[in-house]
PDB file of C-alpha atoms in Angstrom:
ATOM      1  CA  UNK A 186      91.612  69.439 105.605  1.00 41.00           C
ATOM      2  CA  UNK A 187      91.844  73.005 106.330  1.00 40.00           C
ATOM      3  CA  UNK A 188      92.698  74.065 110.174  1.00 43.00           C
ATOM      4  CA  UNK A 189      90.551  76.623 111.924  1.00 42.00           C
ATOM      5  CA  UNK A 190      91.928  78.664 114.968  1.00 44.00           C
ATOM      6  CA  UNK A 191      89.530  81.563 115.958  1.00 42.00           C
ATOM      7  CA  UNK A 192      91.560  84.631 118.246  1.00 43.00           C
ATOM      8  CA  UNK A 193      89.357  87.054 119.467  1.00 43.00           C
ATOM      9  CA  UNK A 194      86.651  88.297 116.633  1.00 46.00           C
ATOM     10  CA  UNK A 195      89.264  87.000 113.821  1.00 47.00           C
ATOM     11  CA  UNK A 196      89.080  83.558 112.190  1.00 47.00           C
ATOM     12  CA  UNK A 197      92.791  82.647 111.076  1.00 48.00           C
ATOM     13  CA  UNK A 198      93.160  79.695 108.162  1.00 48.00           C
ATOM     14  CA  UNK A 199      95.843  77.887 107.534  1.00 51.00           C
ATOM     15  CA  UNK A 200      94.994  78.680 103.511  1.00 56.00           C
ATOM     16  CA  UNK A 201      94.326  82.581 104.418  1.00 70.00           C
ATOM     17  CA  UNK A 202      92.699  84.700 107.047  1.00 80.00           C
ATOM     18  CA  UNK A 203      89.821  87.033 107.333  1.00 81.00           C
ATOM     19  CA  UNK A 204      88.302  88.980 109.733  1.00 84.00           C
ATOM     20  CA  UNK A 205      84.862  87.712 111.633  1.00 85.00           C
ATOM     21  CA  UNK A 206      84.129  92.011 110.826  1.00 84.00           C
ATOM     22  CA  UNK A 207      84.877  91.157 106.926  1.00 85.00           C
ATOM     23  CA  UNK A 208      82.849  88.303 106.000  1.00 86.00           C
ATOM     24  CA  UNK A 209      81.963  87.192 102.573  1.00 86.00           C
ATOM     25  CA  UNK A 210      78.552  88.970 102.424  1.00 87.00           C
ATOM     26  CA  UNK A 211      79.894  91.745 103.930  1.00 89.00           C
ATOM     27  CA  UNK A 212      78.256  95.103 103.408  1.00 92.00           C
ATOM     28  CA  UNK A 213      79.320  98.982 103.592  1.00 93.00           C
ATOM     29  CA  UNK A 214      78.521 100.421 106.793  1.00 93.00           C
ATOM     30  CA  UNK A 215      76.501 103.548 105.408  1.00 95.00           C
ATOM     31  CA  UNK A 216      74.199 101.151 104.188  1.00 93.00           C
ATOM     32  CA  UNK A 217      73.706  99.153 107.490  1.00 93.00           C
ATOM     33  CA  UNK A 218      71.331 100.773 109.953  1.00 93.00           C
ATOM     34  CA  UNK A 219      72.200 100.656 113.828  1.00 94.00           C
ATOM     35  CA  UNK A 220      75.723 101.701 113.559  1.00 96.00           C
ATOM     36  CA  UNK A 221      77.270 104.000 116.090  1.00 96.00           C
ATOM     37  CA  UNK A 222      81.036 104.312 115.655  1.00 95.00           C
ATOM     38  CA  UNK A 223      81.318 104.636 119.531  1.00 92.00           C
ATOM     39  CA  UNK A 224      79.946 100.859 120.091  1.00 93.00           C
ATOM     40  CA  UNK A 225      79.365  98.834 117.422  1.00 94.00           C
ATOM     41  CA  UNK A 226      82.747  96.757 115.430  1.00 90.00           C
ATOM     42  CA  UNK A 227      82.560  97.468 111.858  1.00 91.00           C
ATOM     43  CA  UNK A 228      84.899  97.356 108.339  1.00 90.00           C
ATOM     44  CA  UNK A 229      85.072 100.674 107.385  1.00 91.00           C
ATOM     45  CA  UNK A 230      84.031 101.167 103.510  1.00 92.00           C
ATOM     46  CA  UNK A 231      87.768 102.825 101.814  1.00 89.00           C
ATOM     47  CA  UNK A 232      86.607 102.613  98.143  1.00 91.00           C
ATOM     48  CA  UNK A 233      86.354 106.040  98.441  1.00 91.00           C
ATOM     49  CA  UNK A 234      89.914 106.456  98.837  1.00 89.00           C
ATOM     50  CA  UNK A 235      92.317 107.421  95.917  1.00 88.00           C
ATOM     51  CA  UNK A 236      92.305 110.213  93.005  1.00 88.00           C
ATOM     52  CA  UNK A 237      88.727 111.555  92.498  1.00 89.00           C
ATOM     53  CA  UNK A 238      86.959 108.464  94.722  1.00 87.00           C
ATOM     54  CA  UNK A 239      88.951 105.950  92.733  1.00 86.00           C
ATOM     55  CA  UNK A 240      86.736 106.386  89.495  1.00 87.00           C
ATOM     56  CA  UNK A 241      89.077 108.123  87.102  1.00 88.00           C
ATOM     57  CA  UNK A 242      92.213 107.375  86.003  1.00 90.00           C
ATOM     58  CA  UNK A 243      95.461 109.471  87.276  1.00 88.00           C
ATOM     59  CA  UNK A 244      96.125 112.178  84.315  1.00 87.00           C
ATOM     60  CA  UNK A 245      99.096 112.475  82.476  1.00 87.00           C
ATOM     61  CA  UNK A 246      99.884 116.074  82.613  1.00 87.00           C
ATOM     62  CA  UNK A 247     102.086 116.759  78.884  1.00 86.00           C
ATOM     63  CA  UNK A 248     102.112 120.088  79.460  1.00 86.00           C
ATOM     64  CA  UNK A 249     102.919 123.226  78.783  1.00 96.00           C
ATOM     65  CA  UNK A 250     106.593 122.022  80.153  1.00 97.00           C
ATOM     66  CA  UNK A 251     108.233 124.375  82.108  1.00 98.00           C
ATOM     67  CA  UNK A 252     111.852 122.591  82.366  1.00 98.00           C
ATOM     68  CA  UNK A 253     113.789 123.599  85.857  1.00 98.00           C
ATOM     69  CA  UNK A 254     117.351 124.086  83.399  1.00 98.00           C
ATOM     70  CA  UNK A 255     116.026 126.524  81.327  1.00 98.00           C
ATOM     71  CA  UNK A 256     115.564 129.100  85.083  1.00 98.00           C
ATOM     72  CA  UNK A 257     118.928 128.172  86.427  1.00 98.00           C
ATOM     73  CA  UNK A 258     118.815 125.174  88.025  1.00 98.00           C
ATOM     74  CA  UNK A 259     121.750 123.020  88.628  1.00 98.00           C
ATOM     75  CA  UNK A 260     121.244 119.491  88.061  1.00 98.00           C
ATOM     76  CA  UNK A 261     124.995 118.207  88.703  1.00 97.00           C
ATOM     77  CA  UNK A 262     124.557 119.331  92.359  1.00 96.00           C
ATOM     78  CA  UNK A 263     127.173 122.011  92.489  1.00 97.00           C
ATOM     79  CA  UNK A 264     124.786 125.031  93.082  1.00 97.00           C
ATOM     80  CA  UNK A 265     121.764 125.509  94.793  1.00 98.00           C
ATOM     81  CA  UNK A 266     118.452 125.119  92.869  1.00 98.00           C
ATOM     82  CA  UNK A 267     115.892 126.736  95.379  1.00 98.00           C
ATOM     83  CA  UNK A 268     115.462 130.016  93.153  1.00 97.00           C
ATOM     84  CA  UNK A 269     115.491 128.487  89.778  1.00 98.00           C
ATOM     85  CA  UNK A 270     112.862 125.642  91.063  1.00 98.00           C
ATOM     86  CA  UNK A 271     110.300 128.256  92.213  1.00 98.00           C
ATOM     87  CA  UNK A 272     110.656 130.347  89.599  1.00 98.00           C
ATOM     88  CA  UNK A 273     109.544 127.488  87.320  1.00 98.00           C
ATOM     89  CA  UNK A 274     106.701 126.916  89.649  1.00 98.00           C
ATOM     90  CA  UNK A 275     105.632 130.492  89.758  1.00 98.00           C
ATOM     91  CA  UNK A 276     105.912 130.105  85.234  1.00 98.00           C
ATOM     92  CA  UNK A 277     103.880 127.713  85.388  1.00 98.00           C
ATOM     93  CA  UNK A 278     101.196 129.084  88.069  1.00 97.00           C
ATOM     94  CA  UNK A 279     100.947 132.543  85.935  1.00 97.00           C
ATOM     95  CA  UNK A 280     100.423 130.045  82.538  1.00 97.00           C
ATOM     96  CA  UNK A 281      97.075 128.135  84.276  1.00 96.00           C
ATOM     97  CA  UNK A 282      98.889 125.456  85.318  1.00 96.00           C
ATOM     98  CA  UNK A 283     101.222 122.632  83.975  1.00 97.00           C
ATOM     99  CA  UNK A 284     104.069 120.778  84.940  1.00 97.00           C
ATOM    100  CA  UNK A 285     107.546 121.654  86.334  1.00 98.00           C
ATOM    101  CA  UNK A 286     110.012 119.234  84.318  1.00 98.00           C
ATOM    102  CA  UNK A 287     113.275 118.221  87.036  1.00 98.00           C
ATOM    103  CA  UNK A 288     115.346 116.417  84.536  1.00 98.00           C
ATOM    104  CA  UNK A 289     117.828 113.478  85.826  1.00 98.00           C
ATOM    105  CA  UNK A 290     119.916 114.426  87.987  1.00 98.00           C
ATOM    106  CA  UNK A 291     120.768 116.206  91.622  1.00 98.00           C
ATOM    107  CA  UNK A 292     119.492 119.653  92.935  1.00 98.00           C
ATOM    108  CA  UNK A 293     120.033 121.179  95.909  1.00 98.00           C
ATOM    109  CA  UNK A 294     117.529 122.882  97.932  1.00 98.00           C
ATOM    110  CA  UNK A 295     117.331 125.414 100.683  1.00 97.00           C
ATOM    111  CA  UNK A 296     114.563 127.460 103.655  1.00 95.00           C
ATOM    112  CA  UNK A 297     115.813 130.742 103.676  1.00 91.00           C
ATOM    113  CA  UNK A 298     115.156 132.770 106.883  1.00 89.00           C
ATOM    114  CA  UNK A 299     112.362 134.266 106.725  1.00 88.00           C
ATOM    115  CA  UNK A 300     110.207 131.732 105.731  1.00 91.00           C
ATOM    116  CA  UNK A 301     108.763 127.860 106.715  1.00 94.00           C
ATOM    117  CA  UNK A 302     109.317 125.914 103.115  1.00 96.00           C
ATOM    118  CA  UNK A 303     112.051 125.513 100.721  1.00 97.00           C
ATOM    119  CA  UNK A 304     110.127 125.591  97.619  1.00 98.00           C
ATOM    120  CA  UNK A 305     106.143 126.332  97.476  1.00 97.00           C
ATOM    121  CA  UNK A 306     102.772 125.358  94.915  1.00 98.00           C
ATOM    122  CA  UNK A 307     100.210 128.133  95.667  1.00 97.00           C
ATOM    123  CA  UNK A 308      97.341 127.483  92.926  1.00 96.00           C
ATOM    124  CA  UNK A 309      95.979 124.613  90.645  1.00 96.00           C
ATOM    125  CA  UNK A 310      96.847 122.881  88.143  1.00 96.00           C
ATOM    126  CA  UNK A 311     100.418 122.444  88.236  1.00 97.00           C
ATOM    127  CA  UNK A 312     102.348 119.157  88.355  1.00 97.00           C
ATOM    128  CA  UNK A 313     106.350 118.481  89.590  1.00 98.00           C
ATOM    129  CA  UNK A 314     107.975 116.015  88.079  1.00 97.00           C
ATOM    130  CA  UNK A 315     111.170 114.302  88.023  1.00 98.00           C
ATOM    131  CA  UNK A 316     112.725 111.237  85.274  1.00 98.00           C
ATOM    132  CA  UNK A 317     111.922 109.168  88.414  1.00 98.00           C
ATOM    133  CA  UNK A 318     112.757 108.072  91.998  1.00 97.00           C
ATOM    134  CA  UNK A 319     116.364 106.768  91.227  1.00 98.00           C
ATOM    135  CA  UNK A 320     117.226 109.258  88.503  1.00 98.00           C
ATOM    136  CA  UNK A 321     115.990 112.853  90.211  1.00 98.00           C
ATOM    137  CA  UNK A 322     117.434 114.121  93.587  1.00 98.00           C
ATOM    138  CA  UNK A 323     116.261 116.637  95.501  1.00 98.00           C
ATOM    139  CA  UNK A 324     118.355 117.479  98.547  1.00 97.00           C
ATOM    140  CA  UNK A 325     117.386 119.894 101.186  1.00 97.00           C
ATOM    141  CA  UNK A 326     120.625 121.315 102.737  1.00 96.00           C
ATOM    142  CA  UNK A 327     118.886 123.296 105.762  1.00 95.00           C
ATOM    143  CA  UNK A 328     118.997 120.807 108.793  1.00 90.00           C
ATOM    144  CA  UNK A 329     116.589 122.865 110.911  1.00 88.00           C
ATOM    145  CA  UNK A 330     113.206 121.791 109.383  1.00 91.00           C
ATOM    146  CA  UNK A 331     111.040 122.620 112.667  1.00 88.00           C
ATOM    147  CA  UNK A 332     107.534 123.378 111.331  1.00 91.00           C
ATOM    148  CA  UNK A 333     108.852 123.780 107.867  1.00 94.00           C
ATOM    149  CA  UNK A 334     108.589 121.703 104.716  1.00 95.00           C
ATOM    150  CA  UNK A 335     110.457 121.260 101.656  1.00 96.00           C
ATOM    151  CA  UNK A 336     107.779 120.834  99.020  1.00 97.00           C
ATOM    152  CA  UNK A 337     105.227 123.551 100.370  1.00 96.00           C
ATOM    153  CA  UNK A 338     101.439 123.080  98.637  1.00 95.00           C
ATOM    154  CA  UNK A 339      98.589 125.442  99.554  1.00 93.00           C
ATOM    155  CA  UNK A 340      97.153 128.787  98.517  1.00 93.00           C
ATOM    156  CA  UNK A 341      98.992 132.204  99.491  1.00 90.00           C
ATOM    157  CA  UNK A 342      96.528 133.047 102.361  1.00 84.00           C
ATOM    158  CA  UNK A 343      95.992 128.929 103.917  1.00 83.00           C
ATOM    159  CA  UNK A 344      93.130 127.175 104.089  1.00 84.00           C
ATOM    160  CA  UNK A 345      91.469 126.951 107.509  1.00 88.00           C
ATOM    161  CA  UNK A 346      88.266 124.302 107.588  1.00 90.00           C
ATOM    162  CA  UNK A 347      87.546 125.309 110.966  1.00 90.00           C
ATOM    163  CA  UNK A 348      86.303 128.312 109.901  1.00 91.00           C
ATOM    164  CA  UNK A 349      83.269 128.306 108.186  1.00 94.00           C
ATOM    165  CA  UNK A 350      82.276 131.182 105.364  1.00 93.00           C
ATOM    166  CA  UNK A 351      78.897 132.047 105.059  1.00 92.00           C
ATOM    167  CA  UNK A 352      77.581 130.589 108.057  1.00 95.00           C
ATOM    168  CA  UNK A 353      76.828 126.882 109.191  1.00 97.00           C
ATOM    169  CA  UNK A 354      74.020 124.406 108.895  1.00 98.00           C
ATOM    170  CA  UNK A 355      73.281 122.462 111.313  1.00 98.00           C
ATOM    171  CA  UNK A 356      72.488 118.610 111.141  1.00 98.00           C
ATOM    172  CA  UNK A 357      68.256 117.948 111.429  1.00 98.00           C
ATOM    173  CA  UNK A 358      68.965 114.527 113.300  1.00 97.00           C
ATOM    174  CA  UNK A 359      71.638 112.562 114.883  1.00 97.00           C
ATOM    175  CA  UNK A 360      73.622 110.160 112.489  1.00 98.00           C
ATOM    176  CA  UNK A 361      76.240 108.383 115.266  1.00 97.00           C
ATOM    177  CA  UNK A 362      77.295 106.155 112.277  1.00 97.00           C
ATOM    178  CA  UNK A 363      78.256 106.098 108.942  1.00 97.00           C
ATOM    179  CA  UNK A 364      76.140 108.312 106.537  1.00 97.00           C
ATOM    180  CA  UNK A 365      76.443 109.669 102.147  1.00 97.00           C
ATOM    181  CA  UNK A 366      72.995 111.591 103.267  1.00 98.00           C
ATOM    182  CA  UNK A 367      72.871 114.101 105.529  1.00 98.00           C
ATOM    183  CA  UNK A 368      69.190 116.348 106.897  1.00 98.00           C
ATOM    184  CA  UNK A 369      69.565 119.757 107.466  1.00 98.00           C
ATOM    185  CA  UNK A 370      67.833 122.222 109.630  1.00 98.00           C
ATOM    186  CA  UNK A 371      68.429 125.234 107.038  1.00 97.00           C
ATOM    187  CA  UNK A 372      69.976 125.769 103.881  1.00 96.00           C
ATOM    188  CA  UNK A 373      73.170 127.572 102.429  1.00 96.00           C
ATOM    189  CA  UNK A 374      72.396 127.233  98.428  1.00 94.00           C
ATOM    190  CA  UNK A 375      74.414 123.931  98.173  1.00 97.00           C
ATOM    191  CA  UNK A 376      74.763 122.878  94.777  1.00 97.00           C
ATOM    192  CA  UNK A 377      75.719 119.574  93.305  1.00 98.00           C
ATOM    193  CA  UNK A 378      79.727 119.983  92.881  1.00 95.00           C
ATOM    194  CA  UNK A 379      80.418 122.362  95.670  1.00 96.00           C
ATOM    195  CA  UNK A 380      83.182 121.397  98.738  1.00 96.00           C
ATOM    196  CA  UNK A 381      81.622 121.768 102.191  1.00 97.00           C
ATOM    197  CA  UNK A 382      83.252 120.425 105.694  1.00 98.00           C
ATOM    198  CA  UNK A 383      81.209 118.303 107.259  1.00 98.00           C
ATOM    199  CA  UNK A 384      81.902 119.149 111.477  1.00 98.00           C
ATOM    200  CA  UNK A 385      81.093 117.254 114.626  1.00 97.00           C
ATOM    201  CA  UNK A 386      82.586 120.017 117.288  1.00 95.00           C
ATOM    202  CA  UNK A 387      84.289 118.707 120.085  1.00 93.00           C
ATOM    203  CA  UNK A 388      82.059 119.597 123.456  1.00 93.00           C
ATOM    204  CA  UNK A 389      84.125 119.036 126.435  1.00 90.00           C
ATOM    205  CA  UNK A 390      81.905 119.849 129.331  1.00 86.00           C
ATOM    206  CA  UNK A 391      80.994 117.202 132.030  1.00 80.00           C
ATOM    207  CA  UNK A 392      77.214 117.410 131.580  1.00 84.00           C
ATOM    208  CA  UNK A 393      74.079 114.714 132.169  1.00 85.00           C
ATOM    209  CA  UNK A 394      73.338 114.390 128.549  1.00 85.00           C
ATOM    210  CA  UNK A 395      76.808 113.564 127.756  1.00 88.00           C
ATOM    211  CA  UNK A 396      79.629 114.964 125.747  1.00 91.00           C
ATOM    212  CA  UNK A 397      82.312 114.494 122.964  1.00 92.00           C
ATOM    213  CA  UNK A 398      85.205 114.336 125.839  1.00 90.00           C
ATOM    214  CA  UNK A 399      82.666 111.485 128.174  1.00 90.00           C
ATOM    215  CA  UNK A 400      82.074 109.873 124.808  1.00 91.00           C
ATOM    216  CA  UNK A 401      85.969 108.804 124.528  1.00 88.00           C
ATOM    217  CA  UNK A 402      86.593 108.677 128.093  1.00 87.00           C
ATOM    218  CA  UNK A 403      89.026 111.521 128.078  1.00 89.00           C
ATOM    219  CA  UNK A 404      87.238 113.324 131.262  1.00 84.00           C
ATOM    220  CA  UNK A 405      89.140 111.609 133.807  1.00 81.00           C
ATOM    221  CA  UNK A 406      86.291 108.783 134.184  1.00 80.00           C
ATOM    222  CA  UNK A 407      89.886 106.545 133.499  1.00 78.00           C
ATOM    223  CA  UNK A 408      92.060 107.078 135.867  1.00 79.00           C
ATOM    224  CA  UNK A 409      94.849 106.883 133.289  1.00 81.00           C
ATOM    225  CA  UNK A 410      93.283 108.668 130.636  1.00 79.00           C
ATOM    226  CA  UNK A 411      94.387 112.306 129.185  1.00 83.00           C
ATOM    227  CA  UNK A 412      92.141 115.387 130.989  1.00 87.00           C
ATOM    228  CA  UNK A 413      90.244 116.733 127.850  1.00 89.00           C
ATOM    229  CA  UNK A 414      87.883 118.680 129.350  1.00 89.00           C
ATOM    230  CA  UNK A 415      87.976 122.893 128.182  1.00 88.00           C
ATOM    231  CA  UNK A 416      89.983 121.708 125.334  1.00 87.00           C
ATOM    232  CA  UNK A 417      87.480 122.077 123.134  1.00 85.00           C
ATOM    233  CA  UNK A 418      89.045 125.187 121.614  1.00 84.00           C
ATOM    234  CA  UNK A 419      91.754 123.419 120.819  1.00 87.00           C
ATOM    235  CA  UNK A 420      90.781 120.063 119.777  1.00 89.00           C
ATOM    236  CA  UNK A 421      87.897 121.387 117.975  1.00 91.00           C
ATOM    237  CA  UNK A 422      86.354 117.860 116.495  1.00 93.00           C
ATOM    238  CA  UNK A 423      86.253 115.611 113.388  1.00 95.00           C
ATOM    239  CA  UNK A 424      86.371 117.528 110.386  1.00 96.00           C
ATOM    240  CA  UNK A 425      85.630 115.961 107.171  1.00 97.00           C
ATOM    241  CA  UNK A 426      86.139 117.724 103.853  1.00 96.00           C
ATOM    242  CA  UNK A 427      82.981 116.513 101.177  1.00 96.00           C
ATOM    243  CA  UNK A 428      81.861 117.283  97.864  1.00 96.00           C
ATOM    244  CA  UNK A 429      77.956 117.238  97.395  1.00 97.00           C
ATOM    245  CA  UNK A 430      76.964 114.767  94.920  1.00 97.00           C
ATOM    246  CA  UNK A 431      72.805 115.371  95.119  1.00 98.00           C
ATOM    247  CA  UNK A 432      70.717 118.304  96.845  1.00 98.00           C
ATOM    248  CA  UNK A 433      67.106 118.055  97.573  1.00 98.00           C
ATOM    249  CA  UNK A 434      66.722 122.032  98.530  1.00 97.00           C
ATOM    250  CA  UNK A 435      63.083 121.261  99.734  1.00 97.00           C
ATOM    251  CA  UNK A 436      63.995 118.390 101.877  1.00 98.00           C
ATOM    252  CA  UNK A 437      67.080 120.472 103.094  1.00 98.00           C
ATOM    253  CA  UNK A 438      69.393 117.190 101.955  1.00 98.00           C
ATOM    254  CA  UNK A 439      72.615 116.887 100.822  1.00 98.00           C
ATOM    255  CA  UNK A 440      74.300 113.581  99.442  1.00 98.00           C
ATOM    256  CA  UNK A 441      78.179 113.771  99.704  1.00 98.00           C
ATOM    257  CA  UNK A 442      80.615 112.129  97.849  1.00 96.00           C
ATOM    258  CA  UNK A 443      82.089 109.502 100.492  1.00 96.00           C
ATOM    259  CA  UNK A 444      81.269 108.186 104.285  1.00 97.00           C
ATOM    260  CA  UNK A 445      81.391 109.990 107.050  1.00 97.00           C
ATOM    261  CA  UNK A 446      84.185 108.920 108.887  1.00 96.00           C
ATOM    262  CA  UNK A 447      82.474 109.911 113.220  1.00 96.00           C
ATOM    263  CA  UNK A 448      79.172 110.719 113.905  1.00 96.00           C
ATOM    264  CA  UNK A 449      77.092 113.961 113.584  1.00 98.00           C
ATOM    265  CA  UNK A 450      75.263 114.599 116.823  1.00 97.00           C
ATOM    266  CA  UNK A 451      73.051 117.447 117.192  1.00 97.00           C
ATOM    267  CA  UNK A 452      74.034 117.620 121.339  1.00 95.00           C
ATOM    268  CA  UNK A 453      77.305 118.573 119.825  1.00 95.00           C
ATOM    269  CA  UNK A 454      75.929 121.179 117.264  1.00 96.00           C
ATOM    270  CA  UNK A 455      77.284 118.737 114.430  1.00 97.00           C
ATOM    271  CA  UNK A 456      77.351 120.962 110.671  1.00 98.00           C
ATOM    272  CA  UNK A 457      77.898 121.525 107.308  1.00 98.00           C
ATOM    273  CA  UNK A 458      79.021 124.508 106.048  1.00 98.00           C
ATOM    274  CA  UNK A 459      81.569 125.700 103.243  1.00 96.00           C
ATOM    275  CA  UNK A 460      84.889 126.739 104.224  1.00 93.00           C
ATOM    276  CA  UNK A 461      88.710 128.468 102.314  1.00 91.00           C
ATOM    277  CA  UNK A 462      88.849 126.458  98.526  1.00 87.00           C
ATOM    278  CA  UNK A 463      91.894 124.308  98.816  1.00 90.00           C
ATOM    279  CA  UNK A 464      93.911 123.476  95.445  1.00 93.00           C
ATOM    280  CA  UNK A 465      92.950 120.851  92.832  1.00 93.00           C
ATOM    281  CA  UNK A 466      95.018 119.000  90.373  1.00 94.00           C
ATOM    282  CA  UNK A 467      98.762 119.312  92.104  1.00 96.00           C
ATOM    283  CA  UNK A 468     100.830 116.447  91.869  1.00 95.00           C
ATOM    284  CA  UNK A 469     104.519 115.620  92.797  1.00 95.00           C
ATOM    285  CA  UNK A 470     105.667 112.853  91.037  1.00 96.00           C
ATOM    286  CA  UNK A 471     109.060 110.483  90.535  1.00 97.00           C
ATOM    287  CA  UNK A 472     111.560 112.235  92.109  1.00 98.00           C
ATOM    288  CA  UNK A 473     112.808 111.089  95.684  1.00 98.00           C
ATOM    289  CA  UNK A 474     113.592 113.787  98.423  1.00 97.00           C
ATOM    290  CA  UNK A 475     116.151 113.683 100.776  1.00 94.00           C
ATOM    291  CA  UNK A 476     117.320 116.427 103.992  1.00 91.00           C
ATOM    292  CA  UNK A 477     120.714 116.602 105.588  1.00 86.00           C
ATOM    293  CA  UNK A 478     121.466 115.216 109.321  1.00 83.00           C
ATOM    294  CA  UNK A 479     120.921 118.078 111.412  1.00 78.00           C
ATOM    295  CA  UNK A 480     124.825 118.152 113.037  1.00 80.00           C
ATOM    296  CA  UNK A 481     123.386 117.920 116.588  1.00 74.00           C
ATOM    297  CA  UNK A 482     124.063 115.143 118.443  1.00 69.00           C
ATOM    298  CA  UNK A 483     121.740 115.817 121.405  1.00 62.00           C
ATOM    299  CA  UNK A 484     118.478 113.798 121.274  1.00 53.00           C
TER     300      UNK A 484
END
């Protein structure tokens, strides 16, 4: 005999457990209609998740090999590595790409002054990788980290989704749950491949026909909640980045490649529009990463 307790919405077995919100005949939620993230319970659909949506394999980048040794790098430890490291980053950026060998062993690492990373990946293509998590060290020796990182990956001049380039288009009708389809009021020659952010701004006015910050009770309306409102600037709204999988230019429709993750709402001038390229195809791979103890000993 199999015992049943039910807490809540879940339904706990004494063989298992599953969620009342993940039954057997479940289905995604951008197929369901009726959905509004805001009110209705729902299983989220993450099979999008992973390396290209899950449906390729992760490559195995052979080369060219641009090994850290041969620029200076000092994989007993004794030296610092920071120079020699970038230097085979920035051999392998100017080839097209590849991968940046860190052979067994211990390298230290640095943030000079003047700027917010140790070592930095600026453009595509290019793979760090170590003989694997117990056999290749990197150490960081500068404590103060503040708004820095060790392993820096973007292009020279950032990436900024909030901005969009070539103006926006806006959303034809309200979609407050999940959607892969989304009608537009104009058109911005999307093509099937291109990357587009997909924006619900945050509006954080007190109004009669509601806003973002009322939505999620941030206006005060809880006497314990955070005072959103004329944050907007800062807060700015769910941002998701897409790739268009279908157009239909006539029917000003795109299809993207995964859910939307919070609704599109025309009150809040929800959008698509194409924003700074981001880089493709960087891994960093089997090698473990460690910083010093900053010598402080206030909290």
């Amino acid at each position: 005999m199999v015992k049943v307790l039910v807490v809540g919405s879940v339904v706990v077995l004494t063989g298992g457990w599953r969620s009342a919100l993940y039954p057997e005949d479940w289905e995604p939620p951008q197929e369901r209609e009726g959905l509004n993230f805001l009110t209705s319970a729902m299983v989220q659909d993450f099979s999008f998740a992973g390396y290209h949506r899950g449906e390729r394999m992760l490559p195995d980048v052979a080369g060219p090999v641009f090994n850290v040794l041969n620029y200076g790098a000092d994989a007993g430890g004794a030296g610092d590595s920071t120079a020699a490291i970038q230097a085979a980053i920035e051999a392998a950026e100017a080839a097209g790409g590849g991968m940046v060998w860190l052979p067994e062993g211990r390298y230290l690492l640095s943030k000079p002054e003047n700027r917010n990373y140790a070592v930095r990946i600026t453009r595509s293509g290019v793979v760090l990788r170590g003989a694997g998590p117990d056999k290749t060290f990197l150490v960081n020796t500068t404590s103060n980290m503040r708004q820095s990182d060790v392993i820096k990956v973007g292009p020279v001049g950032g990436s900024n989704w909030a901005t969009p380039r070539g103006g926006v288009a806006l959303v034809a009708e309200d979609y407050p749950g999940p959607t892969m389809e989304i009608r537009l009021q104009s058109w911005l020659n999307f093509a099937v491949g291109d990357w587009v952010v997909v924006h619900n701004p945050f509006t954080d006015q007190v109004s009669s026909g509601g806003s973002f910050v009322q939505d999620v009770k941030m206006d005060r309306s809880v006497a314990t909640s955070p005072n959103w409102i004329g944050q907007g600037a800062n807060l700015r709204g769910p941002m998701m980045y897409r790739q268009i999988t279908a157009v239909d230019e006539a029917a000003k429709t795109i299809r993207i490649d995964a859910p939307t993750r919070w609704w599109l709402l025309q009150r809040d001038g929800a959008r698509v529009y194409y924003a700074d390229a981001l880089l493709e195809e960087v891994g960093i791979e089997h090698f473990s990463v460690g910083n010093l103890r900053h010598p402080s000993t206030a909290c």
